[in-house]
mmCIF file of C-alpha atoms in Angstrom:
data_model
loop_
_atom_site.group_PDB
_atom_site.id
_atom_site.type_symbol
_atom_site.label_atom_id
_atom_site.label_comp_id
_atom_site.label_asym_id
_atom_site.label_seq_id
_atom_site.Cartn_x
_atom_site.Cartn_y
_atom_site.Cartn_z
ATOM 1 C CA ASN A 1 -2.360 -28.390 -2.797
ATOM 2 C CA ILE A 2 -0.919 -24.761 -2.839
ATOM 3 C CA ARG A 3 -0.319 -22.983 -6.426
ATOM 4 C CA MET A 4 -0.141 -20.162 -5.273
ATOM 5 C CA PHE A 5 1.442 -17.357 -3.158
ATOM 6 C CA MET A 6 1.031 -13.811 -3.381
ATOM 7 C CA LEU A 7 3.601 -10.999 -2.564
ATOM 8 C CA CYS A 8 2.963 -6.994 -1.794
ATOM 9 C CA ASN A 9 6.017 -5.011 -1.561
ATOM 10 C CA PRO A 10 5.499 -2.497 -0.690
ATOM 11 C CA ASN A 11 2.890 -3.883 1.235
ATOM 12 C CA ASN A 12 -0.916 -2.308 1.359
ATOM 13 C CA PRO A 13 -2.109 -1.114 3.738
ATOM 14 C CA THR A 14 0.747 -1.604 5.938
ATOM 15 C CA GLY A 15 3.843 0.274 4.190
ATOM 16 C CA SER A 16 6.157 -2.831 4.925
ATOM 17 C CA VAL A 17 9.128 -3.298 3.051
ATOM 18 C CA TYR A 18 10.264 -6.791 2.834
ATOM 19 C CA SER A 19 14.302 -7.291 2.887
ATOM 20 C CA LYS A 20 16.833 -8.435 0.387
ATOM 21 C CA GLU A 21 17.174 -10.798 3.255
ATOM 22 C CA HIS A 22 13.711 -11.729 3.833
ATOM 23 C CA LEU A 23 12.840 -11.812 0.822
ATOM 24 C CA GLU A 24 16.376 -14.470 0.013
ATOM 25 C CA LYS A 25 14.861 -16.829 2.929
ATOM 26 C CA LEU A 26 11.293 -16.415 1.499
ATOM 27 C CA ALA A 27 12.984 -18.087 -1.719
ATOM 28 C CA LYS A 28 14.812 -20.454 -0.681
ATOM 29 C CA VAL A 29 11.655 -22.047 1.139
ATOM 30 C CA LEU A 30 9.145 -21.468 -1.747
ATOM 31 C CA GLU A 31 12.964 -23.625 -4.041
ATOM 32 C CA ASP A 32 11.127 -26.849 -1.708
ATOM 33 C CA PHE A 33 8.157 -26.090 -3.976
ATOM 34 C CA PRO A 34 8.300 -26.251 -7.665
ATOM 35 C CA GLY A 35 5.038 -25.563 -8.461
ATOM 36 C CA VAL A 36 4.267 -22.926 -6.867
ATOM 37 C CA ILE A 37 3.819 -19.751 -8.672
ATOM 38 C CA VAL A 38 4.800 -16.218 -6.830
ATOM 39 C CA LEU A 39 1.987 -13.226 -7.697
ATOM 40 C CA SER A 40 4.201 -9.996 -6.892
ATOM 41 C CA ASP A 41 2.471 -6.734 -6.556
ATOM 42 C CA GLU A 42 6.204 -4.250 -6.747
ATOM 43 C CA ILE A 43 3.639 -1.191 -8.254
ATOM 44 C CA TYR A 44 5.128 0.647 -4.991
ATOM 45 C CA GLU A 45 8.229 0.228 -5.795
ATOM 46 C CA LYS A 46 9.759 3.975 -6.305
ATOM 47 C CA ILE A 47 8.247 4.759 -2.758
ATOM 48 C CA THR A 48 10.804 3.076 -0.243
ATOM 49 C CA PHE A 49 12.401 5.444 2.200
ATOM 50 C CA ASP A 50 15.697 3.382 4.282
ATOM 51 C CA ILE A 51 15.132 -0.357 2.535
ATOM 52 C CA PRO A 52 15.401 -0.494 -0.738
ATOM 53 C CA HIS A 53 12.810 -2.355 -3.198
ATOM 54 C CA VAL A 54 13.895 -5.443 -4.115
ATOM 55 C CA ALA A 55 12.548 -7.174 -7.528
ATOM 56 C CA PHE A 56 11.275 -10.763 -6.411
ATOM 57 C CA ALA A 57 12.274 -12.324 -10.044
ATOM 58 C CA SER A 58 16.042 -10.536 -9.502
ATOM 59 C CA LEU A 59 16.287 -13.133 -6.716
ATOM 60 C CA PRO A 60 17.856 -16.900 -7.603
ATOM 61 C CA ASN A 61 16.026 -19.511 -9.780
ATOM 62 C CA MET A 62 12.731 -17.609 -8.634
ATOM 63 C CA TYR A 63 12.742 -15.669 -12.413
ATOM 64 C CA SER A 64 11.055 -18.336 -14.237
ATOM 65 C CA ARG A 65 7.733 -18.511 -11.596
ATOM 66 C CA THR A 66 7.209 -14.770 -10.622
ATOM 67 C CA LEU A 67 4.433 -12.843 -12.043
ATOM 68 C CA THR A 68 4.938 -9.528 -11.183
ATOM 69 C CA ILE A 69 2.122 -6.463 -11.209
ATOM 70 C CA ASN A 70 2.790 -2.989 -11.553
ATOM 71 C CA GLY A 71 1.611 0.210 -12.974
ATOM 72 C CA PHE A 72 1.478 3.923 -13.305
ATOM 73 C CA SER A 73 -0.995 4.826 -10.958
ATOM 74 C CA LYS A 74 1.513 5.225 -7.635
ATOM 75 C CA ALA A 75 4.777 6.003 -8.608
ATOM 76 C CA PHE A 76 4.353 7.968 -11.648
ATOM 77 C CA ALA A 77 1.352 9.786 -9.953
ATOM 78 C CA MET A 78 -1.161 8.469 -13.090
ATOM 79 C CA THR A 79 -3.711 7.429 -11.377
ATOM 80 C CA GLY A 80 -7.064 8.795 -13.761
ATOM 81 C CA PHE A 81 -4.707 6.723 -16.843
ATOM 82 C CA ARG A 82 -5.661 3.435 -15.668
ATOM 83 C CA VAL A 83 -2.709 1.564 -16.439
ATOM 84 C CA GLY A 84 -0.949 -1.640 -15.352
ATOM 85 C CA TYR A 85 1.044 -4.271 -16.107
ATOM 86 C CA LEU A 86 2.026 -7.552 -16.327
ATOM 87 C CA ALA A 87 6.122 -9.374 -16.602
ATOM 88 C CA ALA A 88 6.792 -12.505 -16.519
ATOM 89 C CA ASP A 89 8.329 -15.468 -18.418
ATOM 90 C CA ARG A 90 6.865 -15.275 -21.631
ATOM 91 C CA SER A 91 5.145 -18.636 -22.158
ATOM 92 C CA ILE A 92 3.120 -17.737 -18.650
ATOM 93 C CA VAL A 93 2.617 -13.568 -20.754
ATOM 94 C CA SER A 94 1.397 -15.483 -24.101
ATOM 95 C CA ALA A 95 -0.744 -17.347 -21.594
ATOM 96 C CA CYS A 96 -2.444 -14.146 -19.739
ATOM 97 C CA THR A 97 -2.546 -12.194 -23.785
ATOM 98 C CA LYS A 98 -4.971 -15.376 -24.347
ATOM 99 C CA ILE A 99 -7.040 -15.397 -21.379
ATOM 100 C CA GLN A 100 -7.531 -11.912 -21.445
ATOM 101 C CA SER A 101 -8.352 -10.927 -25.026
ATOM 102 C CA GLN A 102 -11.384 -12.695 -24.376
ATOM 103 C CA PHE A 103 -13.129 -10.896 -21.562
ATOM 104 C CA THR A 104 -11.379 -7.923 -21.325
ATOM 105 C CA SER A 105 -10.524 -4.623 -23.332
ATOM 106 C CA GLY A 106 -7.383 -2.803 -22.833
ATOM 107 C CA PRO A 107 -5.758 0.514 -22.274
ATOM 108 C CA SER A 108 -6.149 2.890 -25.256
ATOM 109 C CA SER A 109 -3.426 4.182 -27.170
ATOM 110 C CA LEU A 110 -3.138 7.338 -26.130
ATOM 111 C CA THR A 111 -2.508 6.197 -22.455
ATOM 112 C CA GLN A 112 -0.270 4.005 -23.305
ATOM 113 C CA TYR A 113 1.989 6.571 -25.235
ATOM 114 C CA ALA A 114 1.285 8.548 -21.661
ATOM 115 C CA ALA A 115 3.440 5.723 -20.152
ATOM 116 C CA ALA A 116 5.369 4.697 -22.376
ATOM 117 C CA VAL A 117 7.009 8.362 -22.077
ATOM 118 C CA ALA A 118 6.689 7.838 -18.473
ATOM 119 C CA LEU A 119 8.854 4.885 -17.988
ATOM 120 C CA VAL A 120 11.527 6.603 -20.773
ATOM 121 C CA GLU A 121 11.801 10.144 -19.497
ATOM 122 C CA THR A 122 11.222 10.452 -16.137
ATOM 123 C CA GLN A 123 14.347 11.466 -14.460
ATOM 124 C CA PRO A 124 15.195 9.927 -10.561
ATOM 125 C CA GLU A 125 15.669 13.258 -9.185
ATOM 126 C CA TYR A 126 11.429 12.708 -9.484
ATOM 127 C CA PHE A 127 11.666 9.468 -7.964
ATOM 128 C CA GLU A 128 13.478 11.229 -5.134
ATOM 129 C CA LYS A 129 11.851 14.422 -4.620
ATOM 130 C CA ASN A 130 8.838 12.398 -4.351
ATOM 131 C CA THR A 131 10.292 10.022 -1.450
ATOM 132 C CA ALA A 132 11.699 12.790 0.392
ATOM 133 C CA THR A 133 8.191 14.476 0.081
ATOM 134 C CA LEU A 134 5.956 11.416 1.206
ATOM 135 C CA ARG A 135 9.030 10.902 4.314
ATOM 136 C CA GLU A 136 8.088 14.263 5.468
ATOM 137 C CA LYS A 137 4.432 13.720 5.788
ATOM 138 C CA ARG A 138 4.584 10.301 7.228
ATOM 139 C CA ASP A 139 6.593 11.570 10.083
ATOM 140 C CA PHE A 140 4.157 13.852 10.241
ATOM 141 C CA VAL A 141 1.074 11.581 10.502
ATOM 142 C CA LEU A 142 3.472 8.812 12.990
ATOM 143 C CA ALA A 143 3.693 12.541 15.172
ATOM 144 C CA THR A 144 0.656 12.957 16.188
ATOM 145 C CA LEU A 145 -0.217 9.454 16.180
ATOM 146 C CA LYS A 146 2.491 8.746 18.783
ATOM 147 C CA SER A 147 0.745 11.887 20.766
ATOM 148 C CA ILE A 148 -3.082 10.069 20.815
ATOM 149 C CA PRO A 149 -3.722 7.670 24.240
ATOM 150 C CA GLY A 150 -4.628 4.163 22.417
ATOM 151 C CA VAL A 151 -3.025 4.238 19.214
ATOM 152 C CA LYS A 152 0.152 2.565 18.641
ATOM 153 C CA CYS A 153 1.592 2.836 14.991
ATOM 154 C CA ASN A 154 4.662 0.956 13.324
ATOM 155 C CA VAL A 155 6.791 3.070 11.196
ATOM 156 C CA PRO A 156 5.800 1.856 7.847
ATOM 157 C CA GLU A 157 9.598 1.657 5.768
ATOM 158 C CA GLY A 158 7.023 2.247 1.563
ATOM 159 C CA ALA A 159 4.055 3.594 0.348
ATOM 160 C CA PHE A 160 2.235 6.343 1.219
ATOM 161 C CA TYR A 161 -0.186 4.335 4.334
ATOM 162 C CA VAL A 162 0.434 4.167 7.975
ATOM 163 C CA PHE A 163 -2.089 1.133 9.567
ATOM 164 C CA PRO A 164 -2.212 1.708 13.405
ATOM 165 C CA ASP A 165 -3.680 -0.303 15.842
ATOM 166 C CA VAL A 166 -6.554 1.192 17.174
ATOM 167 C CA ASN A 167 -7.567 -1.510 19.656
ATOM 168 C CA GLY A 168 -7.497 1.141 22.219
ATOM 169 C CA ALA A 169 -10.682 2.944 21.105
ATOM 170 C CA PHE A 170 -12.793 -0.235 21.528
ATOM 171 C CA GLY A 171 -15.480 -0.339 24.165
ATOM 172 C CA LYS A 172 -15.616 3.490 24.153
ATOM 173 C CA LYS A 173 -18.889 5.738 23.423
ATOM 174 C CA THR A 174 -18.501 8.685 21.043
ATOM 175 C CA PRO A 175 -20.686 11.731 22.595
ATOM 176 C CA GLN A 176 -23.536 10.363 20.748
ATOM 177 C CA GLY A 177 -23.613 7.390 22.901
ATOM 178 C CA VAL A 178 -22.892 4.674 20.532
ATOM 179 C CA THR A 179 -20.623 2.226 21.336
ATOM 180 C CA ILE A 180 -16.752 1.580 19.521
ATOM 181 C CA LYS A 181 -17.235 -1.824 18.413
ATOM 182 C CA ASP A 182 -14.052 -1.892 15.856
ATOM 183 C CA SER A 183 -12.852 -0.456 13.496
ATOM 184 C CA ARG A 184 -15.344 -0.578 11.325
ATOM 185 C CA ASP A 185 -17.491 1.424 14.068
ATOM 186 C CA LEU A 186 -14.569 4.078 14.566
ATOM 187 C CA CYS A 187 -14.523 5.289 10.410
ATOM 188 C CA VAL A 188 -17.563 5.448 10.624
ATOM 189 C CA PHE A 189 -17.910 8.119 13.452
ATOM 190 C CA LEU A 190 -14.319 9.354 12.352
ATOM 191 C CA LEU A 191 -16.305 10.434 8.642
ATOM 192 C CA GLN A 192 -20.242 11.360 10.167
ATOM 193 C CA TYR A 193 -18.821 13.420 12.528
ATOM 194 C CA HIS A 194 -15.062 14.813 11.477
ATOM 195 C CA HIS A 195 -15.840 14.610 7.930
ATOM 196 C CA ILE A 196 -12.305 12.572 7.747
ATOM 197 C CA ALA A 197 -12.583 9.202 5.290
ATOM 198 C CA LEU A 198 -10.563 6.095 6.751
ATOM 199 C CA VAL A 199 -10.336 2.342 5.704
ATOM 200 C CA PRO A 200 -11.140 0.202 8.472
ATOM 201 C CA GLY A 201 -8.973 -3.091 8.621
ATOM 202 C CA GLU A 202 -11.416 -5.212 8.315
ATOM 203 C CA ALA A 203 -11.456 -4.402 4.168
ATOM 204 C CA PHE A 204 -7.598 -6.754 4.410
ATOM 205 C CA VAL A 205 -7.990 -8.655 7.713
ATOM 206 C CA SER A 206 -10.900 -9.876 9.277
ATOM 207 C CA ASN A 207 -11.296 -8.881 13.687
ATOM 208 C CA ALA A 208 -8.693 -6.387 12.785
ATOM 209 C CA GLY A 209 -8.057 -3.698 15.451
ATOM 210 C CA PHE A 210 -6.885 -1.214 12.863
ATOM 211 C CA LEU A 211 -7.226 1.269 10.419
ATOM 212 C CA ARG A 212 -5.798 2.724 6.867
ATOM 213 C CA ILE A 213 -4.635 5.979 6.447
ATOM 214 C CA SER A 214 -3.516 7.505 3.784
ATOM 215 C CA TYR A 215 -0.844 10.440 3.334
ATOM 216 C CA SER A 216 -0.807 10.913 -0.244
ATOM 217 C CA SER A 217 -3.076 14.657 0.537
ATOM 218 C CA SER A 218 -0.930 17.862 0.985
ATOM 219 C CA MET A 219 0.535 18.891 3.708
ATOM 220 C CA GLU A 220 -1.970 21.561 4.262
ATOM 221 C CA GLN A 221 -4.216 19.125 4.221
ATOM 222 C CA LEU A 222 -3.191 16.468 6.489
ATOM 223 C CA ARG A 223 -2.792 19.318 9.206
ATOM 224 C CA GLU A 224 -6.561 19.346 9.378
ATOM 225 C CA ALA A 225 -7.754 16.094 8.961
ATOM 226 C CA MET A 226 -5.282 14.277 11.954
ATOM 227 C CA ALA A 227 -6.170 17.291 14.237
ATOM 228 C CA ARG A 228 -9.889 16.083 13.449
ATOM 229 C CA PHE A 229 -8.618 12.805 13.838
ATOM 230 C CA ALA A 230 -7.220 13.610 17.099
ATOM 231 C CA ARG A 231 -10.226 15.354 18.240
ATOM 232 C CA GLY A 232 -12.362 12.522 17.362
ATOM 233 C CA PHE A 233 -10.129 9.974 19.496
ATOM 234 C CA SER A 234 -10.116 12.378 22.160
ATOM 235 C CA GLU A 235 -14.028 12.508 22.388
ATOM 236 C CA LEU A 236 -14.218 9.037 23.173
ATOM 237 C CA VAL A 237 -14.818 8.154 26.510
#
């Protein structure tokens, strides 16, 4: 009864990147389920570190059944333009166009022109410099998290998030006497008393002992934010 398989690569919130070998194995499994469409969110494709991005539609026998979702908010830093797109087999795009035309307006001509210029004129050096900067920020955040007792974190290979395991904080109390029961409680405490905004893991996975940190801010802001994060953790007893 499965009709669609949804893939986010590079991944939000974990920053994981699936290797070509991993994706090929997944595609092989999907060959046994010819009726399943693949919805592949690849908006972070330009932000990878040591594992190169592979478009799922480029794999053998996957092109005609893959809907690739992408946009300009991440790699091109054009968040305010609100331009995204779907790339798929012509028959699928034609059907999607008929549906979309009935319930939503399209992006303005100005934002479409800006997106076209971004696609054509952005040089590879821009992405290389941006990735190098994000790698530096990622490594800084990881080093800080590693120094905090009770926090564990895998090394993300793409996007600009870390998704640390904060189970070590659960059951402890804040200076205000509130017991931290889950990542939402922890995020509320850090927001209310240390003024840093994080996303609780429950927004992505039920009963998650994780939270999401974005490191797309400036290094100056990250240093201050991670100092507050560590200070907040040190107050839990």
